[in-house]
């Protein structure tokens, strides 16, 4: 049976809707045909056409069956039942995403509209016609220039035919497409050591434009006399931390591998911040599998010599080898410059100019005289006031470990830990633990960029903690708006609470954990986690965030102007954040929030969700919680897993599924416009226990049963005021309700975050 709402359409109609299936209207291939944009008068539609000449073999009649059993889509307007077969949908996908280059046999790739397409004439305008004055340097596959868009400094990277590295037709187009795909990953977009993409050109010239104003490349800085010992070790630490961030596995995706690390592919700004601007050989993550022919490996002089010529894939140890080359360069003031490298009698590069060969030979020569006290540090750096001979010996050993054979090579997380121990960094890093004690991992380090603040400063920022600046209570204290000069900040203060017992030292441990947490570059750079800028620990305990919220999520839940679309997008942001935190990052455990509560999130003027409380986080960089934080409570009242069977199964352990339960509470709150408010909703029963009938999971379960008895599978917990929202569809309300209830089911029956995110994405894209 075909719904009466679906009308049969002629081939002439299809041609009319799609401008005769014009190439301009082609979106891309699907498995068994092609998809086109179309218009019925002023109404945007999608036309899907089944074809016989496709990559996937089809038997006679297969496409007919596929169409007839696959037409049941609510937005479907009509179908065409002759040869070729086609259906049309009430759908326009171009409002938030855009297609780019289409590879043969692959779906079109989508890039955000914020990354703009730029003409070749614009590129010439930005760079003063690619003038020599604006030239920065070569990268592996082209050239890099300074540019200006109005008063804004930018960097322009241009791919072009190479003499040193052979590129077949289409290779650079794939590299450009991969870079655009890469920048759809929020973790890549937000990391401070990765260049921010703002535009691209693929007509006449392949190029990208970055929001970047460099002083010079790292290769040029390595040779400079004013590039101090401290700057060099800090640069090495930044690069090692960046690689550690990229190399963490993020199932279902593979870890990122840079693949073509070269000192010329990094730039430094006026504050000596390191930025990687070339992504031409990146693999893993969001990127599709690909192989270039001929195979292009890492740049000459940085290429792992132990992989052999037949390698067809990249792995993290290759990046570590290239890091070792850069570390050798930083400490010896030697930069490998491929253009200056001679050609031997066989027509190959003279490997005697490669830094790994030079370092190995020089280390052995000095070792024969000095034993294990060998240092390769340049003489001019040894007279630097910050230099200590012990650091020179240790950094030399570390560089040689990075250049060792693959199975003996240092892991990048070990490299980071070794660099953090250098004496030169003691004025950059604070060794700090409360009460002079150390956890089992030794003293934890916090970056000096997180400043210690006086109580007088806190009072100044918040107008003496005025009532007008008060935002809300969090689980263990209060949150205030503040200002540092003209800059908006948020101040969080720990203090005694009515509902949550804290033992002596608990708040100190929570605050210490928060400072440790923000040494993790992934935490610091995630857009949905508050950025820490200061702390106070004398008497009162407080932290200051670079955050300007409109209000808490708990308040937004009750607002009439918080639309259905905004609510579902907020749920998707929260689910994606939890997905990010729950992803294992060996050798560390995944992070878990443990005290998710609507009052612990704020929204800014653009409805971006930000988590500001980390008091119960576990996993990742944090020490084991046993004996570290004294509180036995795991969660917030009204958001804790209240299923007794689940609690018994857990036996005191905290599972990711418990964060999922709390997410379910927030999802119910968002769709039902019900916020659990501890101060108002917690009652004590006759036995002195909290009355759990006030909790939203209990309300949702009972209310759903009641509505289902009347409406069957179409039952929804969506508030009636939201059902009148223009972006609301009844089917979405049913799906969101089922998802919320699924999240609050028994412990091991709950969905995983990957599945939750996939279910929310279509709901969040409706009406765009």
XYZ file of C-alpha atoms in Angstrom:
768
model
C 0.000 0.000 0.000
C 1.215 3.500 -0.861
C 0.079 6.449 1.240
C -2.546 8.618 -0.471
C -0.386 11.614 0.466
C 2.212 10.431 -2.076
C 1.427 11.424 -5.642
C 2.778 9.725 -8.755
C 4.886 12.117 -10.841
C 5.808 12.118 -14.542
C 9.308 12.142 -16.011
C 8.594 15.584 -17.442
C 7.794 16.828 -13.931
C 11.088 15.449 -12.623
C 12.980 17.195 -15.421
C 11.128 20.411 -14.679
C 11.873 20.212 -10.929
C 15.602 19.583 -11.474
C 16.294 21.705 -14.559
C 16.572 18.501 -16.615
C 18.789 16.824 -13.986
C 21.391 19.545 -14.441
C 24.910 19.153 -13.099
C 24.379 22.271 -10.961
C 21.584 20.496 -9.117
C 23.494 17.249 -8.586
C 24.184 16.681 -4.881
C 25.992 13.367 -5.223
C 25.725 9.624 -5.602
C 23.943 7.314 -3.224
C 24.540 3.557 -3.299
C 22.192 2.846 -6.231
C 21.878 6.120 -8.088
C 22.016 9.920 -7.899
C 20.478 12.678 -5.775
C 19.481 16.123 -7.075
C 18.203 19.390 -5.672
C 14.925 20.586 -7.098
C 12.115 23.131 -6.804
C 8.360 22.848 -7.009
C 7.570 26.494 -7.556
C 9.291 28.147 -4.538
C 9.487 24.959 -2.500
C 12.878 23.215 -2.139
C 12.898 19.447 -2.638
C 15.301 16.545 -3.114
C 14.971 14.094 -6.027
C 16.499 10.632 -5.668
C 16.890 8.575 -8.857
C 17.723 4.859 -9.058
C 20.007 4.013 -12.011
C 21.263 0.770 -13.494
C 24.817 1.875 -14.373
C 26.283 2.163 -10.912
C 29.148 0.635 -8.946
C 26.974 -1.790 -6.996
C 25.517 -4.579 -9.140
C 21.686 -4.776 -9.233
C 19.511 -7.555 -10.632
C 16.445 -6.799 -12.762
C 13.665 -5.678 -10.456
C 15.899 -4.846 -7.503
C 15.382 -1.097 -7.810
C 11.600 -1.505 -8.099
C 11.488 -3.495 -4.870
C 13.805 -1.040 -3.106
C 11.611 1.898 -4.017
C 8.357 0.219 -3.117
C 9.487 -0.932 0.313
C 11.497 2.195 1.059
C 9.022 4.985 0.332
C 7.689 5.285 3.908
C 9.358 8.537 4.896
C 7.181 11.234 6.456
C 8.667 14.043 4.408
C 8.293 12.182 1.110
C 6.080 14.033 -1.370
C 5.818 11.703 -4.336
C 7.296 9.018 -6.518
C 7.932 8.217 -10.184
C 7.400 4.574 -11.127
C 8.747 4.270 -14.672
C 12.298 3.870 -15.976
C 14.298 5.512 -14.400
C 12.771 5.127 -10.940
C 12.710 8.142 -8.632
C 11.242 9.605 -5.452
C 11.168 13.182 -4.185
C 11.509 14.464 -0.631
C 10.439 17.603 1.169
C 13.988 18.453 2.129
C 16.643 21.127 1.605
C 20.026 20.219 3.108
C 22.021 23.330 2.235
C 21.187 25.667 5.103
C 23.982 24.572 7.439
C 26.193 22.279 5.364
C 27.531 22.421 1.851
C 28.986 19.878 -0.560
C 32.530 20.189 -1.826
C 34.511 17.913 -4.176
C 32.814 14.634 -5.118
C 35.099 11.625 -5.384
C 34.170 8.856 -7.783
C 32.072 6.255 -6.000
C 31.904 8.285 -2.760
C 29.186 10.371 -1.197
C 29.621 14.139 -1.353
C 31.553 15.547 1.605
C 30.009 18.280 3.720
C 31.735 21.404 5.054
C 30.334 24.136 7.328
C 29.196 27.339 5.663
C 31.452 29.321 8.006
C 34.335 28.163 5.777
C 33.808 30.433 2.780
C 34.739 29.879 -0.854
C 37.246 32.439 -2.108
C 38.115 33.396 -5.669
C 41.610 33.398 -7.125
C 41.321 37.162 -7.585
C 40.643 37.508 -3.863
C 43.762 35.453 -3.074
C 45.872 37.769 -5.229
C 44.319 40.768 -3.506
C 45.027 39.380 -0.003
C 48.701 38.623 -0.800
C 49.469 41.616 -3.033
C 49.605 39.260 -6.027
C 51.671 36.704 -4.086
C 54.484 39.211 -3.671
C 57.968 38.214 -2.494
C 57.511 40.486 0.526
C 54.570 38.333 1.653
C 56.274 34.999 1.024
C 56.790 33.029 4.274
C 58.246 29.781 2.990
C 57.732 26.495 1.207
C 55.751 23.621 2.630
C 55.890 20.075 1.278
C 53.417 20.664 -1.564
C 53.512 24.397 -2.210
C 54.070 27.879 -0.802
C 52.798 29.952 2.121
C 52.161 33.701 2.139
C 51.139 36.420 4.543
C 47.944 38.225 3.630
C 45.416 40.807 4.745
C 41.638 40.833 4.532
C 40.908 44.450 5.377
C 42.738 44.989 8.671
C 42.784 41.282 9.489
C 46.050 39.369 9.172
C 45.731 35.968 7.506
C 47.956 33.242 6.081
C 47.434 31.829 2.577
C 48.644 28.334 1.697
C 48.834 27.441 -1.980
C 49.263 23.922 -3.407
C 51.294 23.775 -6.620
C 53.291 21.300 -8.744
C 56.449 20.201 -6.929
C 59.888 19.129 -8.061
C 60.940 17.281 -4.884
C 57.617 15.512 -4.281
C 55.795 14.020 -7.265
C 52.029 14.630 -7.275
C 49.753 12.951 -9.778
C 46.685 14.822 -11.110
C 44.044 14.947 -8.406
C 46.367 14.358 -5.423
C 46.358 17.957 -4.244
C 42.605 18.199 -4.812
C 42.215 15.276 -2.399
C 44.500 16.990 0.118
C 42.404 20.140 -0.041
C 39.194 18.178 0.352
C 40.621 16.248 3.308
C 41.602 19.489 5.005
C 38.060 20.806 4.685
C 36.678 17.552 6.088
C 39.223 17.672 8.927
C 37.942 21.082 10.002
C 34.434 19.729 10.543
C 35.885 18.038 13.661
C 35.250 20.363 16.625
C 38.375 19.054 18.392
C 40.522 20.097 15.433
C 38.768 23.446 15.027
C 39.194 24.375 18.683
C 42.761 23.256 19.418
C 45.015 26.310 20.040
C 48.033 24.796 18.231
C 46.172 24.045 14.977
C 45.558 26.764 12.381
C 41.929 27.918 12.057
C 40.523 27.594 8.535
C 38.389 30.473 7.249
C 38.253 29.934 3.484
C 39.355 27.959 0.425
C 39.829 28.331 -3.315
C 39.544 25.468 -5.802
C 38.910 27.273 -9.072
C 42.086 28.165 -10.964
C 44.266 27.594 -7.910
C 44.082 25.254 -4.920
C 44.528 27.234 -1.723
C 43.273 27.737 1.830
C 43.207 30.808 4.061
C 43.885 30.653 7.809
C 43.110 33.062 10.620
C 46.796 33.215 11.461
C 49.413 35.958 11.844
C 52.835 34.295 12.184
C 56.213 35.865 12.862
C 58.044 33.108 10.985
C 58.292 29.341 10.551
C 59.769 27.153 13.265
C 62.530 26.247 10.810
C 63.603 29.897 10.679
C 63.309 30.294 14.468
C 65.576 27.287 15.094
C 68.499 29.211 13.523
C 67.819 32.492 15.341
C 70.149 33.631 18.137
C 67.302 35.416 19.966
C 65.273 32.188 20.244
C 66.158 31.379 23.842
C 66.633 28.063 25.633
C 63.325 28.507 27.475
C 61.476 29.315 24.229
C 62.964 26.215 22.585
C 61.940 23.818 25.370
C 58.477 25.409 25.636
C 58.085 24.960 21.862
C 59.085 21.291 22.150
C 56.541 20.847 24.959
C 53.774 22.474 22.883
C 54.527 20.184 19.939
C 54.675 17.059 22.119
C 51.356 17.953 23.794
C 49.769 18.526 20.381
C 50.904 15.092 19.176
C 49.689 13.506 22.395
C 46.287 15.092 21.759
C 46.146 13.897 18.143
C 47.365 10.351 18.860
C 44.614 9.502 21.345
C 42.250 6.863 19.840
C 38.656 8.053 19.542
C 36.484 5.051 18.631
C 34.840 4.543 16.208
C 37.472 6.717 14.503
C 41.186 5.964 14.288
C 43.684 8.237 16.016
C 45.010 11.160 13.970
C 48.545 10.924 12.602
C 50.145 14.050 11.096
C 52.289 12.078 8.646
C 54.409 14.956 7.351
C 55.860 16.790 10.336
C 58.492 19.297 9.243
C 59.802 22.386 11.072
C 58.701 24.393 8.020
C 55.081 23.290 8.608
C 54.879 25.109 11.948
C 54.844 28.834 12.611
C 55.267 30.873 15.802
C 53.392 34.043 16.664
C 54.605 37.049 18.674
C 53.942 35.168 21.934
C 55.895 32.108 20.732
C 52.747 30.027 20.402
C 53.342 27.097 18.053
C 50.776 26.544 15.276
C 50.647 23.694 12.751
C 49.303 24.973 9.437
C 49.774 22.023 7.075
C 47.406 19.038 7.195
C 48.261 17.605 3.778
C 49.112 14.085 4.978
C 46.824 13.773 8.002
C 45.169 10.372 8.441
C 42.605 9.022 10.894
C 39.728 10.700 12.675
C 36.986 12.003 10.369
C 39.086 11.462 7.248
C 38.276 8.735 4.682
C 40.822 6.046 3.921
C 43.047 7.032 1.052
C 46.284 6.089 -0.689
C 48.237 8.388 -3.014
C 50.046 7.014 -6.047
C 52.957 7.332 -6.102
C 52.958 7.051 -2.322
C 54.187 10.235 -0.656
C 55.699 9.750 2.775
C 56.940 12.292 5.290
C 59.221 15.126 4.096
C 62.849 14.315 3.355
C 64.982 14.546 6.461
C 62.010 13.835 8.767
C 61.039 10.468 7.310
C 61.286 7.430 9.570
C 64.107 5.353 8.024
C 62.847 2.158 9.671
C 59.533 1.883 7.810
C 60.998 0.722 4.500
C 59.946 1.838 1.033
C 56.850 -0.372 0.873
C 54.944 1.251 3.742
C 51.410 2.186 2.763
C 50.109 3.600 6.016
C 51.056 6.045 8.755
C 51.402 5.248 12.451
C 52.084 7.416 15.556
C 55.730 6.345 15.943
C 56.475 8.070 12.608
C 55.356 11.373 14.121
C 57.547 10.704 17.173
C 60.593 10.215 14.927
C 59.886 13.522 13.165
C 59.419 15.172 16.583
C 62.895 13.855 17.500
C 64.360 15.580 14.415
C 62.769 18.868 15.455
C 63.986 18.437 19.053
C 67.530 17.849 17.767
C 67.188 21.002 15.683
C 65.951 23.049 18.650
C 68.851 22.107 20.924
C 71.640 22.154 18.304
C 70.439 25.168 16.283
C 70.560 22.955 13.174
C 67.641 23.126 10.747
C 67.312 20.544 8.018
C 66.663 22.456 4.783
C 65.911 20.086 1.940
C 66.665 22.683 -0.733
C 70.250 22.932 0.572
C 70.775 19.160 0.659
C 73.190 17.852 -1.959
C 72.698 14.954 -4.376
C 75.035 11.982 -4.157
C 76.587 10.016 -7.049
C 73.503 7.800 -7.372
C 71.109 10.745 -7.755
C 69.738 10.422 -4.210
C 69.863 12.979 -1.426
C 73.125 13.014 0.469
C 71.975 11.465 3.765
C 75.020 12.801 5.595
C 73.104 16.069 5.864
C 70.165 14.348 7.595
C 69.976 15.286 11.280
C 69.266 11.776 12.576
C 72.477 10.426 11.022
C 74.497 13.415 12.235
C 73.036 13.178 15.770
C 73.652 9.427 16.029
C 77.283 9.733 14.925
C 77.961 12.805 17.068
C 76.325 11.224 20.141
C 78.487 8.084 19.812
C 81.638 10.207 19.396
C 80.933 12.261 22.502
C 79.732 9.211 24.457
C 83.133 7.574 23.943
C 84.698 10.512 25.810
C 82.003 11.577 28.307
C 80.066 8.396 29.034
C 76.385 8.989 29.832
C 76.857 12.747 30.344
C 76.546 13.540 26.655
C 74.804 16.750 25.590
C 74.293 17.941 22.013
C 73.188 21.413 23.098
C 74.756 24.222 21.050
C 77.517 26.165 22.827
C 75.638 29.477 22.532
C 72.610 27.993 24.327
C 74.723 26.661 27.197
C 75.477 30.246 28.326
C 71.739 31.085 28.419
C 70.793 32.143 31.999
C 67.979 29.538 32.050
C 70.172 26.664 30.910
C 71.258 23.897 33.297
C 73.629 21.154 32.190
C 71.326 18.434 33.616
C 68.566 19.597 31.245
C 70.984 19.470 28.316
C 71.884 15.856 29.070
C 68.241 14.795 29.589
C 66.900 16.516 26.481
C 69.658 14.914 24.398
C 68.745 11.463 25.724
C 65.075 12.154 25.019
C 65.795 13.195 21.428
C 67.844 10.041 20.843
C 64.999 7.900 22.277
C 62.650 9.492 19.722
C 65.062 8.600 16.896
C 65.533 4.983 18.001
C 64.171 2.010 16.070
C 60.417 1.842 16.042
C 59.883 -0.709 18.854
C 62.395 1.063 21.128
C 61.111 4.557 20.418
C 59.635 6.665 23.240
C 55.824 7.045 23.313
C 54.611 10.599 22.999
C 52.938 10.624 26.432
C 56.313 9.624 27.940
C 57.960 12.456 25.980
C 55.520 14.956 27.487
C 56.136 13.705 31.034
C 59.911 13.880 30.525
C 59.779 17.441 29.211
C 57.672 18.554 32.168
C 60.494 17.530 34.528
C 63.089 19.906 33.044
C 64.443 22.546 35.393
C 63.973 25.279 32.811
C 60.193 24.875 33.078
C 59.989 25.311 36.842
C 59.165 29.019 36.382
C 56.587 28.166 33.725
C 54.923 25.354 35.664
C 53.864 25.340 39.314
C 54.396 22.153 41.276
C 51.419 22.205 43.558
C 49.504 19.910 45.871
C 47.228 20.844 48.769
C 48.583 20.572 52.309
C 52.024 19.762 50.929
C 50.937 16.210 50.065
C 51.404 14.336 46.844
C 49.057 11.856 45.217
C 50.303 8.491 43.987
C 51.329 10.071 40.649
C 53.635 12.587 42.334
C 53.061 16.358 42.509
C 50.692 17.664 39.869
C 51.581 20.630 37.684
C 49.418 23.563 36.711
C 50.359 25.993 33.982
C 51.334 29.512 35.012
C 48.694 30.787 32.598
C 46.229 29.760 35.352
C 46.926 32.554 37.836
C 46.605 32.555 41.596
C 44.159 35.298 42.575
C 43.650 37.115 45.871
C 40.365 37.285 47.742
C 40.359 41.056 47.244
C 40.531 40.436 43.495
C 37.530 38.080 43.715
C 35.513 40.691 45.582
C 36.540 43.302 43.031
C 35.497 41.093 40.085
C 32.047 40.313 41.569
C 31.250 43.650 43.245
C 31.804 41.970 46.629
C 29.754 38.920 45.584
C 26.700 41.091 45.098
C 23.227 39.617 44.766
C 22.913 41.171 41.304
C 25.937 39.114 40.146
C 24.708 35.858 41.686
C 23.897 33.279 38.985
C 22.979 30.083 40.805
C 24.020 27.476 43.353
C 26.029 24.540 42.145
C 26.370 21.292 44.091
C 28.990 22.591 46.508
C 28.691 26.364 46.421
C 27.696 29.445 44.448
C 28.418 30.914 41.017
C 28.714 34.635 40.213
C 29.165 36.869 37.193
C 32.259 39.038 37.259
C 34.390 41.472 35.282
C 38.162 41.817 34.964
C 38.386 45.248 33.406
C 36.007 45.031 30.447
C 36.292 41.240 30.246
C 33.357 39.112 31.426
C 34.220 36.177 33.671
C 32.445 33.677 35.910
C 33.505 33.023 39.512
C 32.722 29.709 41.251
C 33.066 29.553 45.053
C 33.019 26.378 47.167
C 31.160 26.762 50.480
C 29.114 24.687 52.952
C 25.832 23.373 51.524
C 22.567 22.272 53.094
C 22.013 19.075 51.111
C 25.525 17.723 50.485
C 27.829 16.696 53.319
C 31.513 17.394 52.692
C 34.300 16.029 54.842
C 37.384 18.119 55.697
C 39.588 18.288 52.613
C 36.864 17.282 50.126
C 36.532 20.740 48.553
C 40.314 21.126 48.426
C 40.565 17.814 46.600
C 37.840 18.834 44.144
C 39.609 22.083 43.384
C 42.986 20.375 43.017
C 41.381 17.885 40.643
C 39.994 20.750 38.575
C 43.413 22.378 38.250
C 44.968 19.055 37.227
C 42.147 18.474 34.754
C 42.916 21.726 32.959
C 46.473 20.615 32.187
C 44.883 18.263 29.627
C 44.970 20.063 26.272
C 41.790 18.231 25.198
C 39.902 19.664 28.177
C 41.367 23.146 27.756
C 40.409 23.348 24.105
C 36.940 21.761 24.074
C 34.304 24.417 23.207
C 31.704 23.023 25.640
C 33.986 23.081 28.704
C 34.655 26.274 30.662
C 38.187 27.705 30.319
C 40.020 28.146 33.630
C 41.990 31.400 34.068
C 42.565 31.659 37.821
C 42.116 30.192 41.298
C 42.036 31.266 44.949
C 42.923 28.884 47.793
C 43.512 30.916 50.978
C 40.471 30.516 53.246
C 37.658 30.401 50.711
C 38.208 28.214 47.642
C 37.303 29.648 44.246
C 38.088 29.456 40.529
C 37.601 31.979 37.725
C 36.491 31.011 34.190
C 36.714 32.874 30.899
C 32.952 32.598 30.516
C 30.060 35.018 29.963
C 26.791 33.088 30.407
C 23.244 34.276 29.809
C 21.903 31.848 32.419
C 22.027 28.239 33.564
C 20.455 25.443 31.561
C 18.085 24.834 34.482
C 16.643 28.320 34.038
C 16.496 28.012 30.243
C 14.501 24.780 30.543
C 11.579 26.724 32.031
C 11.717 29.654 29.591
C 8.945 30.042 27.006
C 11.330 31.599 24.452
C 13.619 28.537 24.502
C 12.382 26.857 21.330
C 12.030 23.188 20.460
C 14.923 23.399 17.994
C 17.180 25.090 20.555
C 16.304 22.452 23.147
C 17.167 19.538 20.864
C 20.393 21.233 19.749
C 21.313 21.687 23.406
C 20.651 17.987 24.044
C 22.856 17.127 21.044
C 25.671 19.367 22.332
C 25.499 17.671 25.738
C 25.421 14.165 24.234
C 28.378 15.012 21.964
C 30.326 16.372 24.946
C 29.707 13.174 26.925
C 30.655 11.123 23.866
C 33.957 13.027 23.749
C 34.621 12.570 27.484
C 33.679 8.878 27.512
C 36.044 7.986 24.663
C 38.951 5.896 25.998
C 42.338 7.606 25.705
C 44.971 4.969 26.619
C 46.904 4.821 28.855
C 44.253 6.849 30.686
C 40.712 5.872 31.605
C 37.824 7.758 29.920
C 36.545 10.819 31.750
C 33.197 10.648 33.555
C 31.374 13.706 34.870
C 29.614 11.916 37.764
C 27.570 14.941 38.865
C 25.627 16.050 35.794
C 22.977 18.587 36.752
C 21.140 21.185 34.663
C 22.411 23.915 37.032
C 26.014 22.932 36.212
C 25.637 24.031 32.592
C 25.233 27.536 31.234
C 24.239 28.838 27.813
C 25.728 31.883 26.140
C 24.009 34.390 23.845
C 24.430 31.981 20.896
C 22.906 29.078 22.886
C 26.242 27.285 23.171
C 26.241 24.869 26.100
C 29.163 25.085 28.567
C 29.861 22.810 31.549
C 31.482 24.763 34.378
C 31.567 22.290 37.291
C 34.176 19.523 37.399
C 33.930 18.668 41.104
C 33.380 14.923 40.630
C 35.200 14.230 37.351
C 37.072 10.924 37.239
C 39.455 9.359 34.719
C 41.891 10.914 32.285
C 44.718 12.889 33.894
C 43.078 12.708 37.333
C 44.508 10.489 40.067
C 42.501 7.494 41.266
C 39.554 8.732 43.289
C 39.941 6.114 46.028
C 41.397 7.962 49.006
C 41.655 11.108 46.901
C 38.232 12.668 47.257
C 36.458 11.800 50.463
C 32.845 12.305 49.418
C 30.903 9.072 48.960
C 28.163 10.801 46.948
C 28.259 10.113 43.218
C 25.962 12.544 41.486
C 23.360 15.172 42.278
C 20.036 14.530 43.963
C 17.359 14.123 41.323
C 19.970 13.138 38.718
C 21.543 10.117 40.426
C 20.647 6.653 39.223
C 17.715 5.819 41.516
C 17.157 2.280 40.226
C 18.071 0.109 43.215
C 18.986 -2.873 41.032
C 21.392 -0.710 39.032
C 23.020 0.578 42.208
C 23.420 -2.958 43.537
C 24.973 -4.129 40.273
C 27.368 -1.167 40.273
C 28.564 -2.022 43.830
C 29.926 1.437 44.498
C 31.594 1.849 41.087
C 30.671 4.625 38.702
C 29.848 3.609 35.123
C 29.532 5.758 31.967
C 25.909 4.553 31.848
C 25.287 6.559 35.026
C 26.178 9.759 33.137
C 23.738 8.523 30.482
C 21.007 8.287 33.154
C 21.633 11.917 34.162
C 21.545 12.898 30.489
C 18.129 11.228 30.263
C 16.896 13.423 33.138
C 18.050 16.545 31.301
C 16.489 15.380 28.026
C 13.134 14.831 29.786
C 13.489 18.278 31.343
C 14.125 19.883 27.961
C 11.135 18.321 26.186
C 8.694 18.469 29.126
C 9.728 21.950 30.410
C 10.246 20.481 33.878
C 13.357 21.395 35.873
C 14.224 19.482 39.007
C 15.028 22.139 41.616
C 16.537 20.610 44.710
C 15.547 23.420 47.057
C 11.906 23.203 45.989
C 11.322 19.552 45.108
C 13.113 17.574 47.786
C 10.810 16.462 50.586
C 11.669 14.181 53.459
C 9.382 11.184 53.939
C 8.259 9.774 57.279
C 11.416 7.644 57.573
C 13.708 10.647 57.035
C 14.589 9.806 53.416
C 14.194 11.974 50.331
C 10.847 11.489 48.621
C 11.865 10.023 45.271
C 8.375 10.424 43.802
C 9.419 14.031 43.141
C 12.234 12.901 40.859
C 11.788 13.354 37.110
C 12.605 9.747 36.196
C 9.707 8.567 38.373
C 7.379 11.221 36.977
C 8.396 10.414 33.385
C 7.888 6.671 33.844
C 4.402 7.040 35.350
C 3.297 9.785 32.969
C 4.451 7.848 29.909
C 2.505 4.759 31.024
C -0.572 6.926 31.480
C -0.304 8.556 28.041
C 0.630 5.311 26.326
C -2.550 3.681 27.624
C -4.457 6.267 25.567
C -2.183 6.940 22.582
C -0.165 3.738 22.215
C 3.242 4.067 20.561
C 2.533 7.704 19.628
C 2.757 8.793 23.275
C 5.035 11.784 23.908
C 6.125 13.733 26.998
C 6.625 16.951 25.023
C 5.062 19.986 26.691
C 1.973 21.222 24.874
C 3.466 24.711 24.396
C 6.368 23.158 22.460
C 4.032 21.145 20.238
C 2.916 24.424 18.696
C 6.488 25.373 17.815
C 6.985 25.795 14.038
C 10.034 23.496 14.077
C 8.262 20.742 16.027
C 7.121 17.494 14.412
C 5.098 14.979 16.361
C 7.294 12.066 15.272
C 10.311 13.873 16.747
C 8.510 14.267 20.053
C 7.817 10.528 20.141
C 11.464 9.716 19.300
C 12.883 12.142 21.885
C 10.582 10.701 24.551
C 11.585 7.117 23.788
C 15.258 8.103 23.818
C 14.966 9.814 27.206
C 13.197 6.799 28.733
C 15.786 4.465 27.222
C 18.550 6.509 28.896
C 16.807 6.083 32.253
C 16.238 2.318 31.939
C 18.226 -0.261 33.922
C 21.989 0.212 33.995
C 23.146 -2.209 31.299
C 20.140 -1.645 29.011
C 20.911 2.011 28.395
C 22.124 3.225 25.008
C 25.740 4.229 24.459
C 26.594 7.838 23.703
C 27.484 7.084 20.067
C 23.938 5.834 19.487
C 22.388 8.760 21.371
C 24.290 11.270 19.231
C 23.226 9.527 16.025
C 19.565 9.549 17.122
C 19.631 13.240 18.026
C 21.372 14.499 14.889
C 18.335 14.109 12.574
C 16.061 15.709 15.193
C 18.414 18.670 15.568
C 18.615 19.224 11.791
C 14.843 19.472 11.233
C 13.564 22.853 10.208
C 16.974 24.191 9.231
